[in-house]
Coordinates of C-alpha atoms and ligand atoms in Angstrom, one line a residue:
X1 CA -2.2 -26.0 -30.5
X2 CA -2.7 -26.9 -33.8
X3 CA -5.1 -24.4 -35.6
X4 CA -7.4 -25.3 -38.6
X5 CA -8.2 -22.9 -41.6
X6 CA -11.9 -23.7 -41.8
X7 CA -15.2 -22.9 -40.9
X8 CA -16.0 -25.6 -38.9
X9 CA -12.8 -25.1 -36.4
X10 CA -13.6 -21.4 -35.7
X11 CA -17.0 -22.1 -35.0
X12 CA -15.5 -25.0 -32.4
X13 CA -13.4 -22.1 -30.9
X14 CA -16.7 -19.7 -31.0
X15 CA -18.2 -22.2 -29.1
X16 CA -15.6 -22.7 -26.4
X17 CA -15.0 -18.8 -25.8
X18 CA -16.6 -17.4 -22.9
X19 CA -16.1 -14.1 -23.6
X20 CA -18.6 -15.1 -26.4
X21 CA -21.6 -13.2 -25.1
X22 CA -20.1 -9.9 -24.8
X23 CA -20.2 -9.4 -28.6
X24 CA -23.8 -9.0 -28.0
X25 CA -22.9 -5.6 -25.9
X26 CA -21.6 -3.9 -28.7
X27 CA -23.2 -2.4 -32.0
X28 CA -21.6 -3.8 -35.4
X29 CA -21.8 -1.2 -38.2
X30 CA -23.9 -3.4 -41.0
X31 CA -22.3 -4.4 -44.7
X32 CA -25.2 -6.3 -46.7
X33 CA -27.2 -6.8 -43.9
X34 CA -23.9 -8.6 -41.7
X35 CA -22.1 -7.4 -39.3
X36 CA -18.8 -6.3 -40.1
X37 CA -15.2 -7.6 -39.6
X38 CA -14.1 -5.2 -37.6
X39 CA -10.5 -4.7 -37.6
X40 CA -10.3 -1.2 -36.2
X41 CA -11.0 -1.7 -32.4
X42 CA -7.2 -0.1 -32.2
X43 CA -8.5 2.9 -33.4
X44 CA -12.0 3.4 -32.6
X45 CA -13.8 1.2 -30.4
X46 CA -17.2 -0.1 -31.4
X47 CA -20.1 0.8 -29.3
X48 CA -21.1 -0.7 -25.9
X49 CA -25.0 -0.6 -25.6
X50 CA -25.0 0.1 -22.3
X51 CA -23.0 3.4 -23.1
X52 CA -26.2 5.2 -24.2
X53 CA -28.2 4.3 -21.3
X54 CA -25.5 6.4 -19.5
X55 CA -25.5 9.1 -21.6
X56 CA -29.2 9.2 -21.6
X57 CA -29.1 9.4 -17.5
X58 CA -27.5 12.4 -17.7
X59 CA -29.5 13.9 -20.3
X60 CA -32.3 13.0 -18.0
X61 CA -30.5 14.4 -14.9
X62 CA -29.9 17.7 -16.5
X63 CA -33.6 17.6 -17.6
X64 CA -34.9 17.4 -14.3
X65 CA -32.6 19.1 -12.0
X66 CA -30.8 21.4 -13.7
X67 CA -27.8 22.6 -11.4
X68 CA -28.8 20.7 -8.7
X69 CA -27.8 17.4 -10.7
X70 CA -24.1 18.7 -9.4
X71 CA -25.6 17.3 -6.3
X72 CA -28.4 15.6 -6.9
X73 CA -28.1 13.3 -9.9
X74 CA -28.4 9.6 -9.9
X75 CA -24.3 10.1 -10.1
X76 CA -23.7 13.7 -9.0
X77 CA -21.5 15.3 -11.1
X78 CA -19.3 16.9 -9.0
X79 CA -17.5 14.3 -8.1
X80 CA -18.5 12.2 -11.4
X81 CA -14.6 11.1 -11.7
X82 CA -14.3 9.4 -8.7
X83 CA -16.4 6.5 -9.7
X84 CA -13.8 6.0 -12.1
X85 CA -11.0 5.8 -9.5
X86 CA -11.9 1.6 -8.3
X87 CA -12.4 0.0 -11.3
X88 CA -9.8 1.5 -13.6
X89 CA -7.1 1.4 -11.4
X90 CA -7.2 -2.1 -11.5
X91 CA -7.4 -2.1 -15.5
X92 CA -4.3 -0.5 -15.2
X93 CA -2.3 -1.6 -11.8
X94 CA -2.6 1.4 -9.8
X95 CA -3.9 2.6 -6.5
X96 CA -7.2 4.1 -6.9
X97 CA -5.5 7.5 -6.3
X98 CA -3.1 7.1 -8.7
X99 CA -5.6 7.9 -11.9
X100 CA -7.9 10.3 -13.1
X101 CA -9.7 11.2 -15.9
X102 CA -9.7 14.4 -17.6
X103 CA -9.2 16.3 -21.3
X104 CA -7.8 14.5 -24.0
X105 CA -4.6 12.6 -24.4
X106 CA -1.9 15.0 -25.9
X107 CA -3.4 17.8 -23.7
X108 CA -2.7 15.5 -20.3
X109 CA 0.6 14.4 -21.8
X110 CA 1.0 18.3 -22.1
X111 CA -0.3 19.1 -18.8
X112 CA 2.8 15.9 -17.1
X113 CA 5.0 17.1 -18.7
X114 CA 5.0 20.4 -16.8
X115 CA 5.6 18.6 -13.7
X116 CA 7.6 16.0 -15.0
X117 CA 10.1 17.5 -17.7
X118 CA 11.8 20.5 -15.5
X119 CA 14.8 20.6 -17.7
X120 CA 18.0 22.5 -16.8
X121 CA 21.2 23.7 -18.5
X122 CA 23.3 20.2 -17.6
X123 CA 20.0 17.8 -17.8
X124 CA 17.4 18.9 -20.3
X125 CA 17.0 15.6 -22.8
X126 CA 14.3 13.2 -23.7
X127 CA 14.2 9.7 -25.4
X128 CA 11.6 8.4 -26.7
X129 CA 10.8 6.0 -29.7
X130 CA 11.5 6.7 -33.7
X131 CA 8.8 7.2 -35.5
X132 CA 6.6 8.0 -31.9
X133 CA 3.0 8.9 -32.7
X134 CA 3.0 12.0 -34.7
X135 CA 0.9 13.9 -31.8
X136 CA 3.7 13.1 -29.3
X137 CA 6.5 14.2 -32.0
X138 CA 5.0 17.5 -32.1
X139 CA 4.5 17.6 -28.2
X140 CA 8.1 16.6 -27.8
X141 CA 8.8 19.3 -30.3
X142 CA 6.9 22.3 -28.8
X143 CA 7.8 21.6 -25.0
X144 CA 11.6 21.5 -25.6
X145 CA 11.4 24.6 -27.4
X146 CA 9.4 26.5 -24.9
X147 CA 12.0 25.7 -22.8
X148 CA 14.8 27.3 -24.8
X149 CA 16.3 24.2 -26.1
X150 CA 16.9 22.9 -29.6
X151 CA 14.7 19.9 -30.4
X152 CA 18.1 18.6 -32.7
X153 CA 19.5 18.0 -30.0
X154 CA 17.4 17.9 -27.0
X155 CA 15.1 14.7 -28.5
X156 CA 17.1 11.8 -28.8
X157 CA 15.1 8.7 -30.6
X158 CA 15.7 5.4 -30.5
X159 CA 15.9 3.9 -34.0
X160 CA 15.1 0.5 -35.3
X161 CA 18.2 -1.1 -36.8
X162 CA 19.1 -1.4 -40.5
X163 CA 16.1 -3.9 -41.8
X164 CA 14.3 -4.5 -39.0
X165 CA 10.8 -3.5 -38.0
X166 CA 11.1 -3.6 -34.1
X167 CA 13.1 -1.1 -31.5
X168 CA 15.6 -3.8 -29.5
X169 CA 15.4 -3.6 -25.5
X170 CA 19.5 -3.6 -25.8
X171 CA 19.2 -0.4 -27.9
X172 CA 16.7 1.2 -25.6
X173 CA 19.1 0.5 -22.1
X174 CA 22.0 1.3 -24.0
X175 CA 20.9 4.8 -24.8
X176 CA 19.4 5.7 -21.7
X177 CA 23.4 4.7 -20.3
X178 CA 24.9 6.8 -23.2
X179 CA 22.7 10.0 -22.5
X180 CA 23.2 9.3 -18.9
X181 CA 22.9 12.8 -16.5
X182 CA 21.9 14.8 -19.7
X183 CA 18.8 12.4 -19.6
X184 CA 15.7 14.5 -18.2
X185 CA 12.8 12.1 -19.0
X186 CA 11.9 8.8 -21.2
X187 CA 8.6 9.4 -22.7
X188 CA 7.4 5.7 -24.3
X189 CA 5.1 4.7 -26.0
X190 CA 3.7 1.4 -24.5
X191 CA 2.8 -0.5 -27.8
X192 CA 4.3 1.3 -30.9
X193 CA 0.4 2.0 -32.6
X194 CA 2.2 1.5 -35.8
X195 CA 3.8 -1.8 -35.7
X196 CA 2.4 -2.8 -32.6
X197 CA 5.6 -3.6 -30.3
X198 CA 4.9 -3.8 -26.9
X199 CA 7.9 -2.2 -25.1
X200 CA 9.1 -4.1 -21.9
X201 CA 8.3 -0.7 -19.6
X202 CA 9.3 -2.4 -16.0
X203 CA 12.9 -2.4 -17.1
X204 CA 13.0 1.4 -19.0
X205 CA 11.4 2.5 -15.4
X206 CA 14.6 1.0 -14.2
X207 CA 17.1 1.8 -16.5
X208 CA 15.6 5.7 -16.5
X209 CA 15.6 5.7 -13.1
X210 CA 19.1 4.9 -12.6
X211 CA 20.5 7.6 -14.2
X212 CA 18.1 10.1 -12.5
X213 CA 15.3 10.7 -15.6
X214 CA 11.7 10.4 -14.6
X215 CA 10.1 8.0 -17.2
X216 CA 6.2 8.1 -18.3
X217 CA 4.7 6.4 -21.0
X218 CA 1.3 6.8 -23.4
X219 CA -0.6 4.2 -23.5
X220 CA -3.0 5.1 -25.9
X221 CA -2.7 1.4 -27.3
X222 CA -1.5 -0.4 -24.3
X223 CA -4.5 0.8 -21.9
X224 CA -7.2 -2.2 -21.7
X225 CA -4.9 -4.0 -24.1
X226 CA -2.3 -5.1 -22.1
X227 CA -1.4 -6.1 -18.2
X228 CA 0.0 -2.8 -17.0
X229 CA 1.4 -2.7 -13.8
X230 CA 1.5 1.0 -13.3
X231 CA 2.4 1.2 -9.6
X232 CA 4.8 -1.9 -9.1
X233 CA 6.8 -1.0 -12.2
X234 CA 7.6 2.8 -10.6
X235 CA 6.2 4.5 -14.0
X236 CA 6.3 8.3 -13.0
X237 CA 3.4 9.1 -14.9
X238 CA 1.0 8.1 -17.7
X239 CA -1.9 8.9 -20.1
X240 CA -4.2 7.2 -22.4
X241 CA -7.0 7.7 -24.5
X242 CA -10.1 5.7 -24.0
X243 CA -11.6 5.8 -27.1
X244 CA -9.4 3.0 -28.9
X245 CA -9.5 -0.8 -27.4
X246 CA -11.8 1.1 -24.3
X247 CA -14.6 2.0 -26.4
X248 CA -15.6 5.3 -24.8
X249 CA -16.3 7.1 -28.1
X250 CA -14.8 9.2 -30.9
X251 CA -12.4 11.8 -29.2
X252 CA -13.3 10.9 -26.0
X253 CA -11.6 11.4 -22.4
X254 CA -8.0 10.7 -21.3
X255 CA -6.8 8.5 -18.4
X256 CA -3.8 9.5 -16.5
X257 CA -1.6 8.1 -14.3
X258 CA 0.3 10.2 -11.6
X259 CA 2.6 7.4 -9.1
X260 CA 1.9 7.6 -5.2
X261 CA 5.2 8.6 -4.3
X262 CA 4.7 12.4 -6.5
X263 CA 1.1 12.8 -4.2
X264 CA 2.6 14.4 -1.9
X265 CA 5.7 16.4 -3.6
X266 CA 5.9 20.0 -4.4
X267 CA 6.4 19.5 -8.5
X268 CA 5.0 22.9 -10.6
X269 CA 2.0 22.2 -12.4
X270 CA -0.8 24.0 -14.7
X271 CA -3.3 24.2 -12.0
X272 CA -7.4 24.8 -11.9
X273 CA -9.9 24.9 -9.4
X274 CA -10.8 21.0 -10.2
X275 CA -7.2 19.9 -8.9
X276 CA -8.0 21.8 -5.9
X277 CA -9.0 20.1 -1.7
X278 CA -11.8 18.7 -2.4
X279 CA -13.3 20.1 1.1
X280 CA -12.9 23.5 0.2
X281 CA -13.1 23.6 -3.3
X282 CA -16.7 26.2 -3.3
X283 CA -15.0 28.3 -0.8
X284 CA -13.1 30.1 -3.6
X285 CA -9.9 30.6 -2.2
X286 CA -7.2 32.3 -3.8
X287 CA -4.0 30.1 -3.1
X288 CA -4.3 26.3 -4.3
X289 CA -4.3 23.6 -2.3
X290 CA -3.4 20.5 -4.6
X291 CA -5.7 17.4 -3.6
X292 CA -3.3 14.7 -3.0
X293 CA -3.3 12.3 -5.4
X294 CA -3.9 12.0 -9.6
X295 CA -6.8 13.9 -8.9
X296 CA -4.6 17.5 -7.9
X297 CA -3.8 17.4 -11.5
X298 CA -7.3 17.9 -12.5
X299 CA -8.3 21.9 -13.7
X300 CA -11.8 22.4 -15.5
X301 CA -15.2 20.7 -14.4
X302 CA -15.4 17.8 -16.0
X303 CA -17.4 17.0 -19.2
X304 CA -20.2 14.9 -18.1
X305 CA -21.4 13.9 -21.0
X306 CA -18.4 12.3 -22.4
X307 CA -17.2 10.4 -19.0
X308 CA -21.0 8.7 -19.1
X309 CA -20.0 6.3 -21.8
X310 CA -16.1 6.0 -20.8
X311 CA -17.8 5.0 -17.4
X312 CA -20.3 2.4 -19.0
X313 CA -16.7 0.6 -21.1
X314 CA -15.0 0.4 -17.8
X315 CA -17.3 -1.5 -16.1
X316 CA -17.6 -3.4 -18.5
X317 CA -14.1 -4.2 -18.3
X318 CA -14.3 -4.4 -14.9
X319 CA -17.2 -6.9 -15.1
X320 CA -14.6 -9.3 -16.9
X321 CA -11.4 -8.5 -16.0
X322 CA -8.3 -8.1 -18.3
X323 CA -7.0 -11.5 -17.3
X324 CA -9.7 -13.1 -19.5
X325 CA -9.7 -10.8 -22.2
X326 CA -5.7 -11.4 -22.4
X327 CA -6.0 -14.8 -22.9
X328 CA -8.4 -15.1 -25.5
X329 CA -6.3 -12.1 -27.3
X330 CA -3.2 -14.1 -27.4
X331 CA -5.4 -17.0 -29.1
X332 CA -7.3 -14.9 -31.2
X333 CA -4.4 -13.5 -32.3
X334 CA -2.5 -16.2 -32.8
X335 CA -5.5 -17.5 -35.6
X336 CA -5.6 -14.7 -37.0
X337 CA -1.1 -15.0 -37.5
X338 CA -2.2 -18.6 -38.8
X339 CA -4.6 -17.6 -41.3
X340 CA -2.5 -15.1 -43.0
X341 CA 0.0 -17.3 -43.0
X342 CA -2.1 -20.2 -44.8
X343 CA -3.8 -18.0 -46.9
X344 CA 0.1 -16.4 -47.8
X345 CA 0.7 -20.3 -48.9
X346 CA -2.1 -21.0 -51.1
X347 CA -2.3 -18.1 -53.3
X348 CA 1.8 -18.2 -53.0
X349 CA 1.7 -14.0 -52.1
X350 CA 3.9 -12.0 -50.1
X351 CA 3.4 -10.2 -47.3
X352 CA 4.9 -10.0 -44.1
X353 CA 3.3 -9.5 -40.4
X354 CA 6.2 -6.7 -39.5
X355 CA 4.3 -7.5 -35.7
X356 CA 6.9 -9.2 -32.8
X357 CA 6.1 -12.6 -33.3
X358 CA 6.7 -13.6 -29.6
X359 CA 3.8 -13.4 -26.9
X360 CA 5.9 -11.0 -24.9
X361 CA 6.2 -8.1 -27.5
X362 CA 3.1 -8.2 -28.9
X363 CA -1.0 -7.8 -27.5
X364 CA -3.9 -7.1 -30.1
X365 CA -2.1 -6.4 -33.7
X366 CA -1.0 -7.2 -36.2
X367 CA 0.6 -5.3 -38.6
X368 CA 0.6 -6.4 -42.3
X369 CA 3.0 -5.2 -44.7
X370 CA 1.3 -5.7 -48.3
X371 CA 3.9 -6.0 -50.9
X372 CA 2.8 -4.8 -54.8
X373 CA -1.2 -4.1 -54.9
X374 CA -1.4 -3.3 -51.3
X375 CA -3.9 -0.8 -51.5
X376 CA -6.4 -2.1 -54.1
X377 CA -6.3 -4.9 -51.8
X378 CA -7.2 -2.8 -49.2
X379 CA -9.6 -1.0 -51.1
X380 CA -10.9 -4.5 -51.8
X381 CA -11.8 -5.3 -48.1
X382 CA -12.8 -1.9 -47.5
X383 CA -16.1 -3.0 -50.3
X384 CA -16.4 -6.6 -48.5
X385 CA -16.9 -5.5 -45.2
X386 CA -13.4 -5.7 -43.6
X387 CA -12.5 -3.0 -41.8
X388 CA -9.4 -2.1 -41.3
X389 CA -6.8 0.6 -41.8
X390 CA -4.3 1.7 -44.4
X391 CA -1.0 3.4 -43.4
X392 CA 1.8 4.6 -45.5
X393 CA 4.1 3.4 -47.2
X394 CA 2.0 -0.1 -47.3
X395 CA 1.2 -1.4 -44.0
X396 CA -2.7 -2.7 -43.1
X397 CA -3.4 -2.7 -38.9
X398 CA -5.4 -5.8 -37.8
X399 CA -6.7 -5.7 -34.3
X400 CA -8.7 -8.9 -33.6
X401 CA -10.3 -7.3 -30.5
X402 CA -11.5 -10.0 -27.8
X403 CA -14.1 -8.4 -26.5
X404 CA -16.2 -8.7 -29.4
X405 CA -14.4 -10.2 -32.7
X406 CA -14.9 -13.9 -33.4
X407 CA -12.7 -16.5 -34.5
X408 CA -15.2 -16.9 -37.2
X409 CA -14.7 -13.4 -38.3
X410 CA -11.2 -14.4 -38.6
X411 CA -12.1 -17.1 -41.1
X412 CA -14.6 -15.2 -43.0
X413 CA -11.9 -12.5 -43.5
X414 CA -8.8 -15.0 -44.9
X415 CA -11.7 -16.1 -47.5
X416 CA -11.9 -12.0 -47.9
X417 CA -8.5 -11.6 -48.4
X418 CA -7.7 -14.6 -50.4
X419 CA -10.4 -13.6 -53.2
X420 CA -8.5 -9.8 -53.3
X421 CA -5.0 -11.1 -53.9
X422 CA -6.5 -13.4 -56.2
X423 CA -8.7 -10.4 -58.1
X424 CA -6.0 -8.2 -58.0
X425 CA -2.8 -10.6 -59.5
Ligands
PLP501 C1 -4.2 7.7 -30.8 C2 -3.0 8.2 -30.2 C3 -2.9 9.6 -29.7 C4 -4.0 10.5 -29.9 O1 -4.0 11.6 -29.1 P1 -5.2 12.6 -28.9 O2 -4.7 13.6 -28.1 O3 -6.3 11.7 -28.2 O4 -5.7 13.0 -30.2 C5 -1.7 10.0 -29.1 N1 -0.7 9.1 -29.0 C6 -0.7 7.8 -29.5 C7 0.5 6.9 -29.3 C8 -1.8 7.4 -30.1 O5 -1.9 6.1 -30.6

């Protein structure tokens, strides 16, 4: 396809998008009485509408009934969760009783790792990607050492090579092979949140599993992002956050993933009454009983309020399905890599999208790295209604959502970004 840098063309591509209509569903932040170009979606989701007609049914619930909404609410909330169970499985290719929803990301990863890093003298390591997520370096950091083991030498990363911005596959398998039967678990990232890599998980499964690791991934930016096939690829275990490209709101409730063949295994866990047989749960007994399935991981009640909006976003992506929204990512995406480009022509500047630039490596990002007056630039988009994010040493995040960005917006902001570099030369 041969793209065009004007108005006119992204206005043709508006027209032809069918996920068009969902941009009505969400509420745009205003600059100068416009919407914004919203570039952030990686980060914090805009809101659904829908998600406060949710929220307000529970309000109303607990209005009404009081404690008997437990039971009684339009959605009872003691089993709240399991409406979740259906439709986000199949966001993330799982059996419905392979996820769950519960706590916060780090904390879940936390909670996994108890069953899934059992470490011992001869095989206590873990390999996961330089540079991970700083809340997953410290989690790597703090569960090795409450083990007894010195995070030197008990986290081994996988660098980037000399000058380049991406973590090779080759480097990855070659690793795993090197650390071998010292190897306890891989612990990925499925699309670096800083560069925005997506790593080819199916074959770390394999190669982990081959040398007797159990593997498990966070999927904070991968999770209604990118096709995940959760239960075919063997992933032990997973988590995500839903309040990035699944639009649940700030701070909001993880997803995790726990694969079929652990439902039924003995592994040691941080247990609650939540995680326990469902049947018997109010019968207050004193030894646990794990339910079977992602949901025997659960411990507290779970926060109502919060899963009402996650629950409104994933119908919604239900409603469409992640086939669709994948394909207009990869074209949105691929306008938005055109216009930087152009725009890097006519005003003869220099950056460079440090972003994979093959399909297969990347989903919904791109990663600019702003040479010289990076961050008046950015500070210059910031004032015109762009937003997007800054990260050290000079690197701007653009996430072209498809739910609800439009190949207009990515016009409007080349003409954005243009006038800075100009302004700013
Ligand atoms: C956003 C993000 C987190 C955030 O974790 P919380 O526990 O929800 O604060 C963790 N890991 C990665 C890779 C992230 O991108």
């Amino acid at each position: 396809m041969t793209f065009q840098n004007t108005l006119e063309y992204a206005k043709s591509l508006d027209a032809q998008d069918e996920l068009k209509h969902y941009r009505k569903e969400f509420i745009f932040p205003q600059h100068k009485g416009k919407d914004v170009i919203y570039f952030t979606g990686n980060s914090l989701g805009l809101q659904p509408k829908r998600a406060r007609t949710y929220v307000d049914e529970v309000m109303d619930d607990w209005a009404n009934l009081a404690v008997e909404g437990h039971f009684y609410a339009n959605k009872p909330w003691w089993d709240y969760q399991e409406r979740f169970a259906e439709p986000l499985s199949k966001l993330v290719g799982a059996k419905p009783s392979e996820v769950t929803v519960m706590n916060t990301l780090t904390i879940n990863l936390h909670l996994l790792m108890v069953s899934f890093y059992r470490p011992t003298s001869k095989r206590y390591k873990i390999i996961c990607e330089e540079k991970a997520f700083p809340s997953d370096q410290y989690m790597f950091q703090s569960q090795v050492t409450s083990h007894g083991y010195n995070p030197q030498d008990a986290i081994v990363e996988i660098k980037r090579r000399e000058g380049e911005h991406n973590i090779r596959i080759e480097d990855i398998l070659a690793k795993i092979e090197e650390v071998g039967e010292e190897l306890a678990l891989v612990l990925f990232g499925g699309v670096n949140y800083y560069t925005g890599q997506v790593f080819d998980m199916k074959t770390i499964v394999e190669a982990g599993h081959k040398v007797g690791a159990n593997v498990g991934f966070d999927l904070a930016h991968a999770a209604g992002n990118i096709q995940l096939e959760l239960h075919d690829w063997n992933v032990d275990f997973a988590a995500w956050c839903s309040y990035k490209y699944m639009n649940s709101g700030p701070g909001n409730a993880s997803g995790c993933f726990v694969h079929e063949r652990h439902h039924h295994s003995n592994l040691p866990r941080f247990a609650g009454w939540w995680g326990h047989n469902k049947e018997r749960r109010f019968k207050m007994e004193p030894t646990f009983d794990p339910v079977h399935g992602a949901d025997g991981w659960q411990v507290s009640n779970l926060p109502i309020l919060t899963l009402a909006p996650y629950l409104a976003s994933v119908e919604l992506f239900a409603e469409i399905g992640m086939e669709k929204l994948i394909a207009k990512r990869n074209q949105i995406t691929s306008y938005l890599e055109f216009i930087l480009h152009e725009i890097d022509k006519e005003v003869n500047s220099t950056f460079e999208i440090i972003t994979p630039s093959n399909q297969e490596e990347r989903a919904c990002q791109l990663s600019v790295f702003l040479h010289g007056e990076g961050r008046s630039i950015f500070d210059y988009l910031m004032k015109n209604g762009v937003i997007t994010d800054w990260r050290e040493p000079n690197v701007i995040r653009l996430a072209p959502v498809p739910l609800y960005t439009s190949y207009e917006d990515m016009y409007q902001f080349g003409q954005i970004l243009k006038q800075g570099i100009v302004v700013h030369k």
